[in-house]
XYZ file of C-alpha atoms in Angstrom:
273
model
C 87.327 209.806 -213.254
C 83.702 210.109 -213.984
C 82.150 206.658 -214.296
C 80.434 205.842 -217.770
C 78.280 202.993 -219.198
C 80.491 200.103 -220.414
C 79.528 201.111 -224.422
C 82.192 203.924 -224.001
C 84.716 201.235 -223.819
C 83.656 199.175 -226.369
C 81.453 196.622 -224.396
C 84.981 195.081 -223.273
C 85.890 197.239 -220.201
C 83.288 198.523 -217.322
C 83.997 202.384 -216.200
C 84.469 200.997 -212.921
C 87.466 198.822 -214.201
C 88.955 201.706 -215.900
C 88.542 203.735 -213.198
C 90.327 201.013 -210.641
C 92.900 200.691 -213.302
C 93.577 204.934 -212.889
C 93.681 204.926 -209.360
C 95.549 201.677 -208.346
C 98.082 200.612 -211.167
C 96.223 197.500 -212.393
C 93.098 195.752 -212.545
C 91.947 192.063 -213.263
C 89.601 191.385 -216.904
C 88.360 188.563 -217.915
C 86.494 187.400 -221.153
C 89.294 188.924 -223.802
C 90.406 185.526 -224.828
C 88.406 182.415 -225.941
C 89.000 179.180 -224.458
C 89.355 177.107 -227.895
C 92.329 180.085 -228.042
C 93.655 179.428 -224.339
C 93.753 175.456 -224.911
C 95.679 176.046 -227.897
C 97.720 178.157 -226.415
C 98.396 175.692 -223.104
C 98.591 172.770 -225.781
C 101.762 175.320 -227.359
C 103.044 175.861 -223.570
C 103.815 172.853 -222.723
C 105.363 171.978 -226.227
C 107.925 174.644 -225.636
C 108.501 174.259 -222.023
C 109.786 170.532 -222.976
C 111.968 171.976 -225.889
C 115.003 173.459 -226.877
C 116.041 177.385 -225.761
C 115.296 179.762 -228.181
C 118.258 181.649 -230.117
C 117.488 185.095 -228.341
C 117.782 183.470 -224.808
C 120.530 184.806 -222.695
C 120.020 184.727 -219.436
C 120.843 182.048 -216.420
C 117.441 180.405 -216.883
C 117.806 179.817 -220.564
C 121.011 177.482 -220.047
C 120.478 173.521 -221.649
C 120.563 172.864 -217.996
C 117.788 174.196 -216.930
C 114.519 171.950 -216.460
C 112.031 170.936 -219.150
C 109.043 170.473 -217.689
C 106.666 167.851 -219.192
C 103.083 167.797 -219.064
C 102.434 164.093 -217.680
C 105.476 163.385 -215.995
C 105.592 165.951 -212.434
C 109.057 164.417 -211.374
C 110.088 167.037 -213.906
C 108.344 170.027 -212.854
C 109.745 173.196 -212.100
C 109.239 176.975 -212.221
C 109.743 178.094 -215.798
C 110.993 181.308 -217.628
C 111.357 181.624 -221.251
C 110.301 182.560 -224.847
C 107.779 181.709 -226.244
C 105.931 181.966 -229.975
C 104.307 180.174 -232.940
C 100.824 180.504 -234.192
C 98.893 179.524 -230.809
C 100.724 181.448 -228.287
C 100.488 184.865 -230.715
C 96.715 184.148 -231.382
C 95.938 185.101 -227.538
C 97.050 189.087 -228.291
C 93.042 188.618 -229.719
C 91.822 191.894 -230.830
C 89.796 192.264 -227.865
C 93.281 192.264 -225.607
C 94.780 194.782 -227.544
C 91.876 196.792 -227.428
C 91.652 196.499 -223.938
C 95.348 197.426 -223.633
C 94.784 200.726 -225.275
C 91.674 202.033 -223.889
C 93.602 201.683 -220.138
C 96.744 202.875 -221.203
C 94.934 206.218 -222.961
C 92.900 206.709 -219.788
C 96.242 206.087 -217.580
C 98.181 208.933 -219.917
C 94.871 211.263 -219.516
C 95.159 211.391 -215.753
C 99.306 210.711 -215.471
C 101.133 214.475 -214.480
C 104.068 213.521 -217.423
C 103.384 212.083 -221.080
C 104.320 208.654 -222.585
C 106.154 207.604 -225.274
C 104.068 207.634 -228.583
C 103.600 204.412 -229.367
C 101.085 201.343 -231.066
C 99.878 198.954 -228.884
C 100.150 195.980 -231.452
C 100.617 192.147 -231.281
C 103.854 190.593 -231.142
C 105.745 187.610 -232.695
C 106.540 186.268 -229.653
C 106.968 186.803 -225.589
C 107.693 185.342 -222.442
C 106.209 183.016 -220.436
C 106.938 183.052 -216.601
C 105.307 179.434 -215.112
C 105.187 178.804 -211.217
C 104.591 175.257 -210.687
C 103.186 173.755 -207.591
C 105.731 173.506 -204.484
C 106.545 169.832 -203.527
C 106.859 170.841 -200.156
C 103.866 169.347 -198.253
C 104.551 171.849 -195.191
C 105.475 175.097 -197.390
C 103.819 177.807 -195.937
C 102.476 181.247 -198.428
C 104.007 184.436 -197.238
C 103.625 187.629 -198.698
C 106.769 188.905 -201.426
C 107.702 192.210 -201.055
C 107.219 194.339 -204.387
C 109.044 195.831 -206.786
C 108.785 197.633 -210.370
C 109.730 197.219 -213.889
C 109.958 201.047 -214.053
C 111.753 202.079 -217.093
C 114.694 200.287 -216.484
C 117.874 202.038 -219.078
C 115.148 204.802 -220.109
C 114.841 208.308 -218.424
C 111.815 208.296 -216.151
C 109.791 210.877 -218.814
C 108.539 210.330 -221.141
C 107.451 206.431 -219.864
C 108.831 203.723 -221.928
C 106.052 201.363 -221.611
C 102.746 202.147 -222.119
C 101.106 199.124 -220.133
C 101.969 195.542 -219.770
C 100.071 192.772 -218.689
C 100.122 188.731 -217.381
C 98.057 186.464 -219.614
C 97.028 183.856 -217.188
C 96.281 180.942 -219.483
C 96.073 178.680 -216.728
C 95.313 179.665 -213.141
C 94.056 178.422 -209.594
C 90.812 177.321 -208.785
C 88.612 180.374 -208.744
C 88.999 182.273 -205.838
C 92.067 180.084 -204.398
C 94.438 181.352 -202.266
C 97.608 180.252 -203.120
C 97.658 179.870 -206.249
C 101.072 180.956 -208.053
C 99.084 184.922 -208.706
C 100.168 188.269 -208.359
C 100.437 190.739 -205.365
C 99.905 194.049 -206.193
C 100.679 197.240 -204.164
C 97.407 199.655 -204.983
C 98.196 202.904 -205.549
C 102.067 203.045 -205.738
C 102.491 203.780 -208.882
C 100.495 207.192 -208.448
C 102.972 207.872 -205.242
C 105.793 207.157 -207.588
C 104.697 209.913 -209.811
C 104.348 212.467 -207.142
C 107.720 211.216 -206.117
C 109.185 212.223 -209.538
C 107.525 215.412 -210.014
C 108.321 216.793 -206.304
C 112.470 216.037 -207.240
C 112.346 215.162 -211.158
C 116.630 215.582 -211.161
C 117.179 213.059 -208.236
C 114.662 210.311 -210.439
C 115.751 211.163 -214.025
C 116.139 207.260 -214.873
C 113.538 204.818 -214.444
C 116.064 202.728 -211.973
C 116.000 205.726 -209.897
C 112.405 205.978 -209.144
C 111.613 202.464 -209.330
C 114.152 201.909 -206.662
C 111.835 204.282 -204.317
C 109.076 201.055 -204.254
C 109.843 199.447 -201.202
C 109.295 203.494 -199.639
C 106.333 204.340 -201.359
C 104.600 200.883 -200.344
C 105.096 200.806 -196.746
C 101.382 201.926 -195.556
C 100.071 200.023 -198.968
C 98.067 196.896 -197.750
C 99.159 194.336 -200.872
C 96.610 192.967 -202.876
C 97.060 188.922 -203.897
C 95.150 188.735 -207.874
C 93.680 185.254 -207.640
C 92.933 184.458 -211.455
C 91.062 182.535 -213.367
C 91.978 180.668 -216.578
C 92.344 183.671 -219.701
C 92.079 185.766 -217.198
C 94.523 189.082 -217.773
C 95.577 191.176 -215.435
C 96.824 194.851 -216.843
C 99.221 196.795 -215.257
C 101.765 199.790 -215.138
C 105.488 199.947 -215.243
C 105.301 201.488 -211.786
C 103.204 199.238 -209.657
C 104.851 197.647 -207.013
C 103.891 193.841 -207.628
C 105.495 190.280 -207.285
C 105.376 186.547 -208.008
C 103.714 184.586 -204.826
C 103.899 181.085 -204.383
C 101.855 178.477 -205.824
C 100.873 175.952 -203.553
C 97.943 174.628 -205.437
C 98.049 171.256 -206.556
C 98.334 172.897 -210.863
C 100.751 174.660 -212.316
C 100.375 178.550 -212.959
C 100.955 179.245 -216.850
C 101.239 182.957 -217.925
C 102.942 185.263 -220.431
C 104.613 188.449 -219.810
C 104.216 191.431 -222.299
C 105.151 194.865 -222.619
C 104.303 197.957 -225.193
C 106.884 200.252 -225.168
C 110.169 200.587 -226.065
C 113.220 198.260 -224.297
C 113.705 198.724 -221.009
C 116.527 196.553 -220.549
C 118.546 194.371 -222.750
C 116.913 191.215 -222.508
C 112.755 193.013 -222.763
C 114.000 192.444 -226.533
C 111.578 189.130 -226.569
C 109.021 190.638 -224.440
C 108.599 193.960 -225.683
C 106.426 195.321 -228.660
């Protein structure tokens, strides 16, 4: 892709971001959110995290049971899952975000060999927050995950689903930490997906199918670990291999989880816009 001053994307994205975005799957942009916005927003985290399930939660981490971390009280912290919404967790979709969103995902479709779903990139009403907490382990050691995909989940393969997704990282490690509770990212895989699909497009119909080729296709990648910053956002395909990592820093890692698409599996409901 032929590299272009920043102005064609709106002063928001550099060519060489959208570029890194069309070759490897994802890429790492800060400045979309403002921090009176992100302290809100953390403020609204940790309000939730200490309250009730929501009514649309089904799944084994959405039990009564399940812990309810509270801000100054770490006896009670613990890796958290769940939905989240309300005024100050919306208002960090800023218009800059979405806009962001759509310029990638265009210039992902432009160079992808099979079309997308037509479909807005637009704010939602709520989404999902996935929180990794420090380990209390003193001697825990960080390893490297192995990755996987969201893929397209219940969909057929083509058209994709999901136009892009991303992690809000409202809170994150110290700049440049290692260790931190980011993402790993497998560069590259989800272009090798999509020349798996086109050389055998009956054996991958469903999304489950090719996604299920990630551990193949990544293993000659050399994994990336995404160390954020606080608001920053990393944007990424349905078919890059990533994972969770560890967080071994001494704060925890606060992030949401969206999607644009359509539902890739029953419980993307709360996630999905």
């Amino acid at each position: 892709m032929a590299a272009g001053p920043a102005a064609a994307y709106g002063g928001l994205l550099s060519a060489a971001q959208v570029e890194s975005y069309c070759r490897d799957g994802f890429v790492l942009c800060s400045g979309l959110i403002e921090p009176a916005v992100l302290s809100a927003a953390v403020d609204s985290m940790w309000e939730q995290m200490a309250g009730p399930s929501k009514p649309l939660e089904r799944d084994g981490w959405a039990t009564p049971e399940r812990p309810h971390p509270r801000r100054g009280d770490r006896s009670t912290w613990s890796s958290w899952a769940g939905i989240v919404d309300g005024p100050a967790i919306v208002a960090t979709f800023t218009p800059a975000l979405i806009a962001a969103a759509q310029m990638l995902a265009d210039a992902y479709e432009a160079a992808s060999p099979f079309p997308s779903i037509v479909h807005p990139i637009r704010p939602p009403d709520q989404t999902l927050a996935i929180n990794a907490f420090p380990n209390p382990d003193p001697e825990a050691q960080w390893s490297w995950p192995g990755p996987h995909t969201d893929g397209a989940g219940q969909q057929r393969t083509e058209p994709r689903a999901c136009r892009i997704q991303h992690m809000t990282f409202l809170t994150g490690p110290a700049p440049g930490e290692h260790g931190g509770g980011g993402t790993v990212a497998w560069p590259g895989c989800s272009r090798r997906l999509e020349s798996v699909y086109m050389g055998d497009k009956a054996s991958y119909e469903m999304g489950t199918e090719l996604g299920s080729m990630v551990g193949e296709v990544c293993k000659d990648i050399t994994p990336v670990e995404v160390m954020p910053s606080d608001g920053d956002v990393l944007f990424f395909d349905i078919y890059t291999g990533h994972s969770g990592s560890a967080n071994l820093a001494k704060e925890p890692r606060l992030a949401l989880n969206h999607k644009y698409g359509v539902s890739l599996h029953p419980k993307d409901q709360y996630n999905i816009t």
